[in-house]
Coordinates of C-alpha atoms and ligand atoms in Angstrom, one line a residue:
M26 CA 123.3 102.7 -141.4
M27 CA 126.3 104.0 -139.6
A28 CA 125.7 106.8 -137.1
I29 CA 127.6 110.1 -137.0
V30 CA 130.0 109.9 -134.2
K31 CA 131.8 112.9 -132.6
I32 CA 135.4 112.5 -131.6
G33 CA 136.2 115.8 -130.0
H34 CA 135.5 118.5 -132.7
D35 CA 135.7 116.0 -135.5
T36 CA 132.9 113.8 -136.8
I37 CA 133.2 110.3 -138.5
G38 CA 130.7 107.9 -139.9
C39 CA 127.6 108.2 -142.2
G40 CA 129.3 109.1 -145.5
L41 CA 132.0 111.3 -143.9
P42 CA 135.7 110.9 -145.0
C43 CA 138.0 108.3 -143.5
Q44 CA 140.3 109.7 -140.8
P45 CA 143.9 108.5 -140.6
I46 CA 145.6 107.8 -137.3
V47 CA 149.4 107.7 -137.6
G48 CA 152.0 107.3 -134.9
P49 CA 154.5 105.0 -133.2
C50 CA 153.8 101.6 -131.9
T51 CA 155.4 102.6 -128.6
V52 CA 156.1 106.0 -127.1
T53 CA 159.8 106.8 -126.4
R54 CA 161.6 109.9 -125.2
D55 CA 161.9 111.0 -128.8
V56 CA 158.2 111.1 -129.3
S57 CA 158.1 114.9 -129.4
D58 CA 160.3 114.9 -132.5
L59 CA 158.2 112.3 -134.2
V60 CA 154.9 114.1 -133.3
S61 CA 156.2 117.4 -134.6
M62 CA 157.3 115.7 -137.9
L63 CA 153.8 114.1 -138.1
A64 CA 152.0 117.4 -137.5
D65 CA 154.2 119.1 -140.1
R66 CA 152.9 116.5 -142.6
G67 CA 149.3 117.2 -141.7
V68 CA 148.6 114.3 -139.2
M69 CA 146.0 115.4 -136.7
W70 CA 145.1 112.1 -135.1
I71 CA 148.0 110.2 -133.5
R72 CA 148.6 106.9 -131.7
G73 CA 151.2 105.8 -129.1
G74 CA 151.5 102.9 -126.7
C75 CA 152.7 103.5 -123.2
W76 CA 151.8 100.2 -121.7
K77 CA 152.7 97.4 -124.1
P78 CA 151.2 93.9 -123.8
R79 CA 154.1 91.6 -124.8
S80 CA 154.3 87.9 -125.5
T81 CA 157.5 87.5 -123.5
S82 CA 158.3 89.0 -120.1
I83 CA 161.7 90.2 -121.2
S84 CA 160.4 92.3 -124.1
F85 CA 160.2 96.0 -123.5
W86 CA 157.0 96.9 -121.4
G87 CA 156.6 100.5 -122.4
F88 CA 157.4 103.7 -120.4
G89 CA 154.0 103.7 -118.6
I90 CA 152.9 107.0 -117.0
G91 CA 156.1 108.7 -118.1
G92 CA 155.3 107.9 -121.7
V93 CA 151.8 109.3 -121.3
E94 CA 153.3 112.6 -120.2
W95 CA 155.8 112.7 -123.1
L96 CA 153.0 111.9 -125.6
L97 CA 150.5 114.4 -124.2
R98 CA 153.1 117.2 -124.0
A99 CA 154.1 116.5 -127.6
A100 CA 150.4 116.4 -128.7
R101 CA 149.7 119.7 -126.9
A102 CA 152.8 121.5 -128.3
N103 CA 151.7 120.4 -131.9
T104 CA 148.0 121.1 -131.4
I105 CA 147.2 117.5 -132.2
K106 CA 143.4 116.9 -132.2
T107 CA 143.1 113.3 -131.0
V108 CA 145.5 110.9 -129.3
F109 CA 144.9 107.2 -129.2
M110 CA 146.6 105.3 -126.3
E111 CA 146.3 101.8 -124.9
V112 CA 145.2 100.9 -121.4
M113 CA 145.8 97.4 -120.1
D114 CA 144.4 97.9 -116.6
T115 CA 141.7 100.0 -114.8
R116 CA 144.6 101.8 -113.0
H117 CA 145.8 103.1 -116.3
I118 CA 142.6 105.0 -116.8
D119 CA 143.3 107.0 -113.6
D120 CA 146.9 107.4 -114.6
V121 CA 145.9 108.9 -118.0
R122 CA 143.3 111.2 -116.3
Y123 CA 146.0 112.4 -113.8
V124 CA 148.6 113.2 -116.5
H125 CA 145.9 114.7 -118.8
Q126 CA 145.0 117.1 -116.0
C127 CA 148.6 118.0 -115.3
V128 CA 149.6 118.5 -118.9
G129 CA 146.4 120.3 -119.9
F130 CA 146.1 118.7 -123.3
E131 CA 143.0 120.2 -124.9
G132 CA 142.3 117.6 -127.6
T133 CA 140.6 114.3 -127.3
I134 CA 142.1 111.2 -125.8
V135 CA 140.7 107.8 -127.0
L136 CA 141.6 104.9 -124.8
W137 CA 142.0 101.6 -126.6
V138 CA 142.0 98.0 -125.3
G139 CA 144.4 95.8 -127.1
A140 CA 143.8 92.5 -128.9
R141 CA 145.0 90.3 -126.0
T142 CA 144.3 92.3 -122.8
S143 CA 140.5 92.7 -122.9
N144 CA 138.8 91.8 -119.6
Q145 CA 135.4 92.5 -118.1
T146 CA 136.6 94.7 -115.3
L147 CA 138.5 97.0 -117.7
L148 CA 135.6 97.2 -120.1
E149 CA 133.1 98.0 -117.3
A150 CA 135.4 100.7 -116.0
L151 CA 135.7 102.2 -119.5
G152 CA 131.9 102.0 -119.8
S153 CA 131.5 103.8 -116.5
Q154 CA 133.0 107.1 -117.7
D155 CA 132.3 109.1 -120.8
E156 CA 135.3 111.5 -120.8
Y157 CA 137.3 109.2 -123.0
P158 CA 135.9 107.4 -126.1
V159 CA 137.0 103.8 -126.4
M160 CA 138.5 101.7 -129.2
L161 CA 138.4 97.9 -128.9
K162 CA 140.6 95.6 -130.9
H163 CA 139.3 92.1 -131.6
H164 CA 141.3 89.0 -130.4
P165 CA 143.5 87.4 -133.1
W166 CA 141.8 84.1 -132.3
D167 CA 138.3 85.3 -132.6
T168 CA 136.6 83.3 -135.4
T169 CA 133.6 85.7 -135.8
I170 CA 132.8 89.3 -135.0
D171 CA 130.4 88.3 -132.2
P172 CA 132.9 88.4 -129.3
L173 CA 133.9 91.9 -130.3
L174 CA 130.3 93.1 -130.4
T175 CA 129.7 91.5 -127.0
R176 CA 132.7 93.2 -125.5
A177 CA 131.5 96.5 -126.9
Q178 CA 128.3 96.1 -124.9
F179 CA 130.2 96.0 -121.7
V180 CA 131.3 99.5 -122.5
T181 CA 128.1 100.8 -123.9
N182 CA 126.0 99.4 -121.0
G183 CA 128.4 100.7 -118.3
E184 CA 128.3 99.2 -114.9
M185 CA 125.2 97.1 -114.5
K186 CA 123.6 96.4 -111.1
W187 CA 121.2 93.7 -109.9
D188 CA 119.0 93.6 -106.8
D189 CA 119.3 90.8 -104.2
T190 CA 116.8 88.6 -106.2
G191 CA 119.1 88.9 -109.2
A192 CA 116.7 91.3 -111.1
L193 CA 118.4 94.0 -113.2
L194 CA 118.1 97.4 -111.7
V195 CA 117.2 100.3 -114.1
D196 CA 118.9 103.5 -113.0
P197 CA 118.0 106.6 -115.2
D198 CA 121.2 108.3 -114.0
H199 CA 123.3 105.4 -114.9
E200 CA 126.6 106.4 -116.5
Q201 CA 127.6 104.8 -119.8
N202 CA 129.9 105.4 -122.7
S203 CA 128.3 105.3 -126.2
T204 CA 131.4 106.2 -128.1
V205 CA 133.1 102.9 -129.0
L206 CA 135.2 102.3 -132.1
L207 CA 135.9 98.7 -133.3
C208 CA 139.3 97.9 -134.7
V209 CA 139.9 95.1 -137.2
R210 CA 143.6 93.9 -136.9
G211 CA 143.9 90.5 -138.5
L212 CA 143.5 86.9 -137.4
D213 CA 145.9 84.2 -136.3
K214 CA 145.1 81.3 -138.6
R215 CA 148.6 79.9 -138.8
A216 CA 149.4 76.2 -138.4
P217 CA 152.3 75.9 -136.0
D218 CA 154.9 75.1 -138.7
Q219 CA 153.5 77.2 -141.4
H220 CA 155.7 80.0 -142.8
R221 CA 153.8 83.1 -144.1
P222 CA 154.9 86.5 -145.2
L223 CA 152.3 88.4 -143.2
R224 CA 152.1 88.5 -139.4
F225 CA 148.4 87.9 -139.4
S226 CA 145.7 86.9 -141.9
P227 CA 143.9 90.0 -143.3
N228 CA 140.2 90.1 -142.5
P229 CA 138.9 93.2 -144.3
E230 CA 135.5 91.5 -144.8
W231 CA 135.0 92.0 -141.0
I232 CA 134.7 95.8 -141.8
T233 CA 131.6 95.1 -143.9
E234 CA 130.2 92.7 -141.4
L235 CA 130.6 95.2 -138.6
H236 CA 128.9 97.9 -140.7
E237 CA 126.0 95.5 -141.3
R238 CA 125.6 94.5 -137.6
S239 CA 126.5 97.5 -135.6
L240 CA 126.5 101.3 -135.6
H241 CA 130.1 101.7 -134.2
P242 CA 132.7 103.3 -136.4
V243 CA 135.3 100.7 -137.7
V244 CA 139.0 101.2 -137.6
W245 CA 141.3 99.2 -140.0
D246 CA 144.8 98.5 -138.7
P247 CA 147.0 97.3 -141.6
S248 CA 150.3 97.5 -139.6
H249 CA 149.7 94.6 -137.2
I250 CA 148.5 92.4 -140.1
A251 CA 151.5 93.2 -142.3
G252 CA 154.3 92.8 -139.8
R253 CA 156.6 94.4 -142.4
S254 CA 156.3 98.0 -143.7
E255 CA 156.4 97.0 -147.4
F256 CA 153.2 94.9 -147.0
V257 CA 151.3 97.7 -145.2
W258 CA 150.3 99.5 -148.5
Q259 CA 148.4 96.6 -150.1
I260 CA 146.7 95.8 -146.8
L261 CA 145.7 99.4 -146.3
R262 CA 144.2 99.4 -149.8
A263 CA 142.3 96.1 -149.1
G264 CA 140.8 97.8 -146.0
L265 CA 140.0 101.1 -147.7
N266 CA 138.0 99.2 -150.3
R267 CA 135.6 98.3 -147.5
Q268 CA 135.3 101.9 -146.4
P269 CA 136.3 101.9 -142.8
E270 CA 135.7 105.2 -140.8
V271 CA 139.3 105.3 -139.6
V272 CA 142.6 103.7 -140.6
M273 CA 145.5 103.3 -138.1
V274 CA 149.1 103.1 -139.4
E275 CA 152.3 102.7 -137.3
C276 CA 155.2 104.9 -138.2
W277 CA 158.8 105.6 -137.0
F278 CA 161.8 107.7 -138.0
D279 CA 163.5 106.8 -141.3
R280 CA 165.5 103.6 -141.5
D281 CA 168.9 105.4 -141.4
D282 CA 168.0 107.4 -138.3
H283 CA 169.9 106.5 -135.1
R284 CA 166.7 106.2 -133.1
K285 CA 165.6 102.6 -133.0
A286 CA 162.0 101.6 -132.4
L287 CA 161.5 99.6 -129.2
C288 CA 158.6 97.6 -130.6
D289 CA 157.1 96.7 -134.0
G290 CA 159.9 98.6 -135.9
D291 CA 159.7 96.3 -138.9
Q292 CA 156.1 97.2 -139.7
A293 CA 156.5 101.0 -139.1
I294 CA 156.2 103.2 -142.2
P295 CA 159.2 105.5 -142.3
I296 CA 158.3 109.2 -141.7
S297 CA 159.4 110.1 -145.2
Q298 CA 156.7 107.8 -146.6
V299 CA 153.9 109.1 -144.3
P300 CA 152.8 111.8 -146.9
S301 CA 152.2 108.9 -149.4
I302 CA 150.0 107.1 -146.9
L303 CA 148.1 110.3 -146.3
K304 CA 147.8 110.8 -150.1
M305 CA 146.3 107.4 -150.5
V306 CA 143.6 108.1 -147.8
K307 CA 143.0 111.5 -149.4
E308 CA 142.5 110.1 -152.9
H309 CA 140.2 107.4 -151.4
N310 CA 138.2 110.2 -149.7
A311 CA 138.0 112.2 -152.9
L312 CA 136.7 109.2 -154.8
H313 CA 134.1 108.0 -152.3
Y314 CA 133.1 111.1 -150.4
G315 CA 133.9 113.9 -152.9
V316 CA 136.1 115.8 -150.5
Ligands
PEP24 C1 149.3 97.9 -131.0 O1 148.4 98.5 -131.6 O2 150.5 98.4 -130.9 C2 149.1 96.5 -130.6 C3 149.9 95.9 -129.7 O3 148.1 95.9 -131.3 P1 147.3 94.5 -131.0 O4 146.7 94.7 -129.6 O5 146.3 94.5 -132.1 O6 148.3 93.4 -131.1
MN25 MN1 152.3 97.8 -132.4

């Protein structure tokens, strides 16, 4: 049975409604305009990448700490409740903390680890603090949910210590982070020469498996599976049918807008269609949770 998990003043899990996260793949200077448009449409949880793991070194890397400042200032100005942002390195946790203190954002920040940049040092560092809840994305090459569950333990156990005989030390004051969300984002099952319409293979059955084997809230990411915005809808639906606690959808300005997305633009839902995404989640919540 799923536990009730607090994310700031909101609660998810255990028969509570599904929460939508909507926001750009990558934060740009225009993020304040986008965030205010999202807030006007009722979005309260947003996402935005400031450090971008890329498959080629000449692809845009993200605006880093500058992007964190733009995103948190925009979130603060629009009284956004929760901001999800990616950290690729332990230094980024300190960078976020520093900007967070400077900007004075009063909502919650969830730090996420991307599909390809998970490493033990980063997970341990995220587990040795409990200021920021954590979201972990599984690797596209994972064949089962086990590696994701194992990675979650590095966070929930925090930094472990052993004595000089190799025996595990039990410290009652040991810091750890129990708030971990697990994100399902599609698998890379492609043969090298195989054409396919979707960017990744949908794996909504992982939502059910994670519910059966863990107490962590599950996030469904249809955007990175779809690769194109017109496919996001059906993949969102397939995920909702498994009742994830959270869904995360990438958005951008409308297609005719002069502002061009710097990453993942093809899969971004145009801002004019965001109300329909929210309506879909609302109708799902009305049907399953009576709210
Ligand atoms: C993202 O969420 O923008 C992202 C890069 O996703 P993933 O790590 O799943 O590829
Ligand atoms: Mn993206």
